[in-house]
Short mmCIF file of C-alpha atoms and ligand atoms in Angstrom, two decimals:
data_model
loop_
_atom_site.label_atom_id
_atom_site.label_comp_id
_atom_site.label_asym_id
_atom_site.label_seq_id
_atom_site.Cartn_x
_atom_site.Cartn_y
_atom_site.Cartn_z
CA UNK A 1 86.90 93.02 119.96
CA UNK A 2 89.62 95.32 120.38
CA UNK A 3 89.85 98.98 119.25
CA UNK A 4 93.01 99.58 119.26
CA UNK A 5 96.44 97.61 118.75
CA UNK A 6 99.95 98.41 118.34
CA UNK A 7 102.27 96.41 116.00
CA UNK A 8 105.70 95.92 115.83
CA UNK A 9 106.90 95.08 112.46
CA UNK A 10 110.66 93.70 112.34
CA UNK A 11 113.60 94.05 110.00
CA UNK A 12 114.28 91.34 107.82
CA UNK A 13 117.33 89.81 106.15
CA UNK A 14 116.61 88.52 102.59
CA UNK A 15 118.97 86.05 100.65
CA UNK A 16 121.42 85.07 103.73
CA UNK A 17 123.85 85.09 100.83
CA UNK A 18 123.26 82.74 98.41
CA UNK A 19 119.33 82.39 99.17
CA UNK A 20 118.32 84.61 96.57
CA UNK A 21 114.57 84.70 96.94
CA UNK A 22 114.07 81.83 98.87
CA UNK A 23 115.51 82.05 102.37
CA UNK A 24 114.74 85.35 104.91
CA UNK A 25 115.83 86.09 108.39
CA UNK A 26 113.79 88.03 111.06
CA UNK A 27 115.47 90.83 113.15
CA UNK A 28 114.72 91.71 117.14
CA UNK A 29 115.76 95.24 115.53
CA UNK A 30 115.02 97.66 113.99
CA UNK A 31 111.32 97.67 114.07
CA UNK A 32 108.48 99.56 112.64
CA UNK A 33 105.79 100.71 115.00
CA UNK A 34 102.12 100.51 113.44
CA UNK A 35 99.32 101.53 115.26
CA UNK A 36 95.58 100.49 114.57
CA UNK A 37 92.13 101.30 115.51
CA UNK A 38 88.98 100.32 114.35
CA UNK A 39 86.96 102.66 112.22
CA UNK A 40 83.05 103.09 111.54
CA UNK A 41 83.51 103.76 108.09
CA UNK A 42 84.77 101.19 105.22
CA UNK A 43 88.69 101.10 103.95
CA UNK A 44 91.64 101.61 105.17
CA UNK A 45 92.94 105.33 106.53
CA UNK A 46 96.40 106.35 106.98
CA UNK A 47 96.32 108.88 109.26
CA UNK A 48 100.13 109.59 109.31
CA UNK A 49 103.23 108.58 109.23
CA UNK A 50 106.68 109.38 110.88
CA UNK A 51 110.05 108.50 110.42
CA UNK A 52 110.28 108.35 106.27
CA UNK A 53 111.30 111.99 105.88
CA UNK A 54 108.01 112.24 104.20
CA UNK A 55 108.88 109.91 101.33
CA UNK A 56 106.01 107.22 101.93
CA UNK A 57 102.39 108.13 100.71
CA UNK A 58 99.09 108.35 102.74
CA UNK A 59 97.21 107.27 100.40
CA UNK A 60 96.52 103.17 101.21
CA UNK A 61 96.91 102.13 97.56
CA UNK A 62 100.30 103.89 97.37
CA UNK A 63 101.57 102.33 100.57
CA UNK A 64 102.79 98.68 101.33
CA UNK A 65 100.65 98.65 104.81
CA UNK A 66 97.67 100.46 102.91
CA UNK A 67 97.56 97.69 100.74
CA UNK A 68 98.29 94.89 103.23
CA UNK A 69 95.61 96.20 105.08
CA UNK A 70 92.89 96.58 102.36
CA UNK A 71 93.27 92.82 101.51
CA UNK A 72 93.16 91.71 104.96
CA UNK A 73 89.68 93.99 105.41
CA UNK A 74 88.84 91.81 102.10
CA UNK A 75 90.16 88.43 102.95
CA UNK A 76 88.44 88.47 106.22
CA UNK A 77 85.19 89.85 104.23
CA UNK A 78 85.08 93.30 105.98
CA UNK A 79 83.11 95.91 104.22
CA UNK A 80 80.99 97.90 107.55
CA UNK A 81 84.02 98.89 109.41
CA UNK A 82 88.06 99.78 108.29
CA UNK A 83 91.16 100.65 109.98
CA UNK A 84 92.89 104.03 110.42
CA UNK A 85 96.65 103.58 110.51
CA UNK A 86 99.39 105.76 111.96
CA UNK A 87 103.06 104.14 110.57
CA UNK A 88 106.31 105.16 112.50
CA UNK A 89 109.34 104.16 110.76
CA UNK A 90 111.92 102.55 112.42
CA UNK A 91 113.40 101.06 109.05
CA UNK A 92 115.37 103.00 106.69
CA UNK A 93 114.09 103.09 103.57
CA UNK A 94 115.46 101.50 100.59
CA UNK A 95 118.04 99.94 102.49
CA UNK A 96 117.39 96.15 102.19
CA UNK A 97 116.25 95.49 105.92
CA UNK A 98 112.44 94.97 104.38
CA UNK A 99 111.42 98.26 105.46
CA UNK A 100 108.22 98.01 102.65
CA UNK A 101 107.71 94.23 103.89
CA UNK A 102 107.99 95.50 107.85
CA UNK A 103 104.77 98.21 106.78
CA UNK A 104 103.13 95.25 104.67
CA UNK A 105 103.48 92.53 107.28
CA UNK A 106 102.28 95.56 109.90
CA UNK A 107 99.35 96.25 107.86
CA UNK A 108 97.82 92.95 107.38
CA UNK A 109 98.58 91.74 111.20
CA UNK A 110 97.15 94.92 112.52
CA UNK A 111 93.60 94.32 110.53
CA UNK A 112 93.65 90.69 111.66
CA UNK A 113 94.40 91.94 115.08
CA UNK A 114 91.28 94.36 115.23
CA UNK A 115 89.31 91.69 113.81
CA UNK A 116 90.01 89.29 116.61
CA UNK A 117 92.85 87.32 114.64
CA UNK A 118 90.99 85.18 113.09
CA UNK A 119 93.70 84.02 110.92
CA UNK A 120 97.07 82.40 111.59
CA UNK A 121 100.23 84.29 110.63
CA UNK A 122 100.84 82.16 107.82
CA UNK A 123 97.33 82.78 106.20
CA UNK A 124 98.18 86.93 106.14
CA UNK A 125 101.33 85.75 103.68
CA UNK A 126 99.29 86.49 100.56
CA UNK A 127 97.78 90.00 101.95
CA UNK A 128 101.34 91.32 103.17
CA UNK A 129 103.00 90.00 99.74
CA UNK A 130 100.10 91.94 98.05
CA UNK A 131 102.01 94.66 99.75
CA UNK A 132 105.36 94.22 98.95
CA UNK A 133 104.66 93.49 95.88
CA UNK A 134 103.12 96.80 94.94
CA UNK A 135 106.52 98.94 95.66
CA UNK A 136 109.42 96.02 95.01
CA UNK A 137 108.41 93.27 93.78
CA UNK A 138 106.57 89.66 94.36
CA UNK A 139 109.33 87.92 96.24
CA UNK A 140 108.62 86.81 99.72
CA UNK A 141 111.78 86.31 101.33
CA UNK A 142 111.31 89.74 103.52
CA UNK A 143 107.30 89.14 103.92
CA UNK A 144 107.01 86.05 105.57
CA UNK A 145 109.96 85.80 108.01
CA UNK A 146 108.69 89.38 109.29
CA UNK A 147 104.94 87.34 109.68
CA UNK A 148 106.66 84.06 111.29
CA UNK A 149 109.93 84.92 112.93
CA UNK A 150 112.89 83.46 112.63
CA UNK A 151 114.44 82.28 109.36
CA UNK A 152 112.09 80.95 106.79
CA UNK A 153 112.89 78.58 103.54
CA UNK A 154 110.69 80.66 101.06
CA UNK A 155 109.82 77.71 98.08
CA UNK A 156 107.03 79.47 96.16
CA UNK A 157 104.72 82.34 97.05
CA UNK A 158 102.33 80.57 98.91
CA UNK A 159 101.81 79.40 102.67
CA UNK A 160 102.10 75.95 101.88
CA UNK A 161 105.87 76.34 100.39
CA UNK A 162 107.24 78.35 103.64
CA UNK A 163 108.99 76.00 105.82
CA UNK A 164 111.41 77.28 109.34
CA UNK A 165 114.69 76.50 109.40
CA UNK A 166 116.84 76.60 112.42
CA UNK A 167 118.04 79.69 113.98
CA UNK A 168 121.56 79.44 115.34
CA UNK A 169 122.33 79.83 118.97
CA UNK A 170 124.77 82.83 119.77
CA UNK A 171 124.28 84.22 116.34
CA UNK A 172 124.85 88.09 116.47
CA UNK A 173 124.60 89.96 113.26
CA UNK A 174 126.48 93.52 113.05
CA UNK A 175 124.68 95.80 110.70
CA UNK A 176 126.08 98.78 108.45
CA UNK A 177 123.74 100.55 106.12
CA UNK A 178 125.58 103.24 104.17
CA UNK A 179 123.85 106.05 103.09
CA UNK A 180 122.25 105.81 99.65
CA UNK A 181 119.51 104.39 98.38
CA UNK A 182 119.16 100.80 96.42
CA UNK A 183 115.47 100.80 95.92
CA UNK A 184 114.82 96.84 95.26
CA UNK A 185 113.14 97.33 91.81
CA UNK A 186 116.87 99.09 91.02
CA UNK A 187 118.91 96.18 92.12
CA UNK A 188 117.07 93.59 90.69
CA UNK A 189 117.49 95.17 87.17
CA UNK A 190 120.80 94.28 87.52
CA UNK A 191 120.86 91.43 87.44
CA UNK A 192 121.32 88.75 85.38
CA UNK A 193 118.79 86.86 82.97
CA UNK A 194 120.16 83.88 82.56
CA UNK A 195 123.53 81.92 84.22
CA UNK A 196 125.98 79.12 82.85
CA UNK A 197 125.71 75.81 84.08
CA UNK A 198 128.99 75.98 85.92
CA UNK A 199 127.58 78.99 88.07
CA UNK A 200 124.36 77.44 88.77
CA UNK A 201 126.17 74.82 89.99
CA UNK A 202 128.31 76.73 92.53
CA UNK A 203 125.53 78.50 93.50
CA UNK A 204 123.44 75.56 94.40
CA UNK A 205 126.77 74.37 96.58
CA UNK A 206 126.34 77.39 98.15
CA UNK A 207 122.89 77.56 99.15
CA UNK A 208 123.31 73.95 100.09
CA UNK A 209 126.09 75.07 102.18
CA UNK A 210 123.99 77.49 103.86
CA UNK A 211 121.18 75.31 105.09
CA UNK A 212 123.45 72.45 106.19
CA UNK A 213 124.99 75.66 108.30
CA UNK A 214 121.72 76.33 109.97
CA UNK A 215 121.08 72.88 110.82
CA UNK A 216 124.53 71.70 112.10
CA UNK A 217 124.29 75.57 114.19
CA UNK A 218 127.99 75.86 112.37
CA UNK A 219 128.26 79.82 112.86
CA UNK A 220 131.62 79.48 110.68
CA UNK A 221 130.54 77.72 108.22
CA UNK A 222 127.81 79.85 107.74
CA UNK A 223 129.48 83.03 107.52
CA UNK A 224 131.48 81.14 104.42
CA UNK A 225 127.77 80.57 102.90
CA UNK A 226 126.97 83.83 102.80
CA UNK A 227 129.56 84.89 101.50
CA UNK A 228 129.91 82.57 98.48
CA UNK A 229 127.05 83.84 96.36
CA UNK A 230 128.75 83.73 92.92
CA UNK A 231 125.40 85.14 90.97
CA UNK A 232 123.81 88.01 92.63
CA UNK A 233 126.42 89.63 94.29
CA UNK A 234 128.74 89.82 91.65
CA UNK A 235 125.82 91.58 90.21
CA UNK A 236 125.13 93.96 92.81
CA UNK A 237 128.32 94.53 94.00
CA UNK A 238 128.71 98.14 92.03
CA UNK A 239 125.80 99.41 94.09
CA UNK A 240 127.47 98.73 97.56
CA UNK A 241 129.72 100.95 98.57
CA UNK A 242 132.81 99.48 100.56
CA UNK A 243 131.51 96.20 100.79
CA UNK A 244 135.02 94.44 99.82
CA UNK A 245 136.99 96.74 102.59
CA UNK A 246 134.04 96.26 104.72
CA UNK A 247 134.19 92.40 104.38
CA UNK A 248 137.89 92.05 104.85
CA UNK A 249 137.68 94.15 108.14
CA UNK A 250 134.96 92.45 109.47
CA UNK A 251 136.80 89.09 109.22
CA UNK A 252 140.10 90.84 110.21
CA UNK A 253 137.79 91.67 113.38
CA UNK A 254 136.54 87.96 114.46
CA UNK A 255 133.25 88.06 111.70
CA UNK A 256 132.90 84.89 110.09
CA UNK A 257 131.45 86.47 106.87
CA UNK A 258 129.65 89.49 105.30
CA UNK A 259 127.05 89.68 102.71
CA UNK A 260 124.55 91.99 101.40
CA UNK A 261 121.47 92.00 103.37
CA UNK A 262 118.30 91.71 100.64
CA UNK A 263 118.89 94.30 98.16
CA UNK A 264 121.57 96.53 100.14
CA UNK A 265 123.26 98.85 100.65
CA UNK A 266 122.98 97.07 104.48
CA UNK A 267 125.99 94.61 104.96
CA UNK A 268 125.17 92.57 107.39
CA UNK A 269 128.67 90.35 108.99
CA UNK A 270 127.63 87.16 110.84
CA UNK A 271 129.18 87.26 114.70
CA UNK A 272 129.32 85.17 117.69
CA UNK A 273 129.00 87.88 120.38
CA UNK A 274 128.16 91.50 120.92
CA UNK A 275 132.20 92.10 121.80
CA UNK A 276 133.09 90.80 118.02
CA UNK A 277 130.16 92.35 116.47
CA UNK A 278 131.15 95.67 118.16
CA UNK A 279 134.50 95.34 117.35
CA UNK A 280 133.26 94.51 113.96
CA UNK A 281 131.26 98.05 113.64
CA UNK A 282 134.15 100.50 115.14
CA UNK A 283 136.36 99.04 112.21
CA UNK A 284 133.54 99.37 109.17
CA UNK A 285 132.90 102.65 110.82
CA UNK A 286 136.17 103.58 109.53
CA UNK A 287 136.33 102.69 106.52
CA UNK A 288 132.95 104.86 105.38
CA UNK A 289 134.51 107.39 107.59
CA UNK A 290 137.69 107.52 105.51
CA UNK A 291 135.24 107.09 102.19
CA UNK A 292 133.29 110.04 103.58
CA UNK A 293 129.84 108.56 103.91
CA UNK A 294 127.57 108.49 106.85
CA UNK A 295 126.95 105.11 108.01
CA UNK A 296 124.11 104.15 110.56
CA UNK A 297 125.33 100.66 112.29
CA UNK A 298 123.60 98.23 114.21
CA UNK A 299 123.96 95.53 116.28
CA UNK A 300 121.03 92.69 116.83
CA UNK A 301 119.79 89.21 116.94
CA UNK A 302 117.84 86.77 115.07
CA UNK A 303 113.84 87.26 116.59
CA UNK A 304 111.89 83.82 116.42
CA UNK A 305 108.96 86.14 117.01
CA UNK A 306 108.21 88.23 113.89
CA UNK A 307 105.50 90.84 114.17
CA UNK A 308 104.36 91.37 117.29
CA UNK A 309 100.73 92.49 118.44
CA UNK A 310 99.49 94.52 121.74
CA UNK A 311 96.28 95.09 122.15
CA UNK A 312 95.70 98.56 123.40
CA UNK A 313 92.32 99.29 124.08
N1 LIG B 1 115.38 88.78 97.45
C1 LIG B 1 115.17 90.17 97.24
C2 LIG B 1 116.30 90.73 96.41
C3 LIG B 1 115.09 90.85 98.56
O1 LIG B 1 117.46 90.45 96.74
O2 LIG B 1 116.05 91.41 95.42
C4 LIG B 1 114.89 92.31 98.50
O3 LIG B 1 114.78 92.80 99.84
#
């Protein structure tokens, strides 16, 4: 059995767009950095954790890994050994790149890890939603593409309703996450209990839209997708800064559309190549520059992998 294992725990995409809820995309990067190792004693330890500007808690039922991890140790019926956990952020927080669902999909892989993986990736959905759940929310569009890689069709909250769906070649996604914080629970106040007919209707195009997209590997037509969510964003928009200047650049810079990425504040513009997605950031850099905000941008790729596991000792 090992003793010690190091996970990486991706960024993840929620919504696509339209998707609300149901559709999530898994990032090569950024990346949270768990590490594991097996413990005498019973329950879960967090030893410490870097990279949150000391926002997160150590203690395990506070934290999204802490908790991920304590239903793991149950699920898998542990109760003469635990896990001690050291977290290193990569993921900012409250940013909507599924920084609590990276720790929660971290935790739960790491204790199936130490335990020999004895259960598939899909089977640590309910442990790593356990997770999320207990800082933003039961919704599993961040959760299980960061378990299963690539982009996931989210129908319900259990394993038997996540299905893949293709991941396009060449897609490059260019990142910009503006500095302040939407914290999930926030932005889904917002928004709206009930719709008209006529937008549900729309919306349903859209999202429709947006899976034909992925299957037909139509990198144009799914930057229109994303960015024809007539119910959420409309919402949200009010919370994220610049996105209608950032939009309009990106697509004045070869992007094929912009859209919120889970939550926000990230926008996230869909590209065909590194050279349009870089173009893409110098001109959004701009505009926060001229708004004076800081602005942390990214480039990176769609990862089929999702959380990743090294055994260390
Ligand atoms: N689907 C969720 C939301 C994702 O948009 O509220 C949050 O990361």
């Amino acid at each position: 059995m090992p003793r010690r294992v190091e996970i990486i725990a991706p960024a993840t995409i929620a919504n696509l767009g339209p998707g609300f809820d149901i559709v999530g995309m898994c990032l090569e990067e950024p990346f949270d950095t768990i590490h594991a190792e097996l413990t005498e004693s019973a329950g879960v330890v967090i030893e410490a954790i870097t990279g949150d500007g000391g926002k997160l808690s150590l203690d395990p039922v506070k934290n999204t890994a802490g908790v991920a991890a304590s239903y793991a140790l149950n699920q898998l019926g542990i109760t003469n050994a635990g896990v001690k956990l050291t977290l290193h952020k990569g993921l900012p927080l409250a940013s909507g790149l599924g920084s609590s669902a990276a720790s929660a999909a971290g935790g739960a892989a790491a204790v199936n890890a130490l335990f020999n993986s004895p259960l598939r990736r899909v089977q640590l959905l309910d442990a790593a939603l356990e997770g999320e759940a207990s800082v933003s929310g039961r919704h599993a569009d961040n959760v299980a593409p960061a378990l299963l890689g690539g982009i996931v069709f989210v129908g319900g909250l259990t394993a038997d309703k996540l299905a893949p769906l293709p991941t396009p070649n060449g897609l490059v996604l260019a990142l910009v996450t503006p500095d302040v914080a939407v914290p999930t629970v926030e932005a889904r106040a917002v928004l709206p209990k009930q719709v008209p007919l006529s937008e549900m209707v729309k919306q349903t195009a859209a999202v429709a839209k947006l899976i034909s997209a992925l299957y037909r590997n139509d990198l144009e037509a799914l930057g229109q997708a994303v960015e024809a969510d007539c119910i959420i964003e409309p919402a949200r928009r009010h919370l994220m800064p610049g996105l209608l200047e950032v939009r309009e650049a990106a697509r004045a810079r070869g992007a094929f559309g912009t859209t919120i990425s889970g939550a926000g504040p990230t926008l996230c513009s869909i590209c065909d190549s590194v050279a349009t997605a870089q173009r893409v950031i110098d001109g959004v850099a701009l505009i926060y520059a001229r708004m004076g905000l800081n602005a942390v941008t990214r480039i990176t790729r769609p990862s089929i992998e999702g959380v990743k596991v090294k055994v260390i000792e």
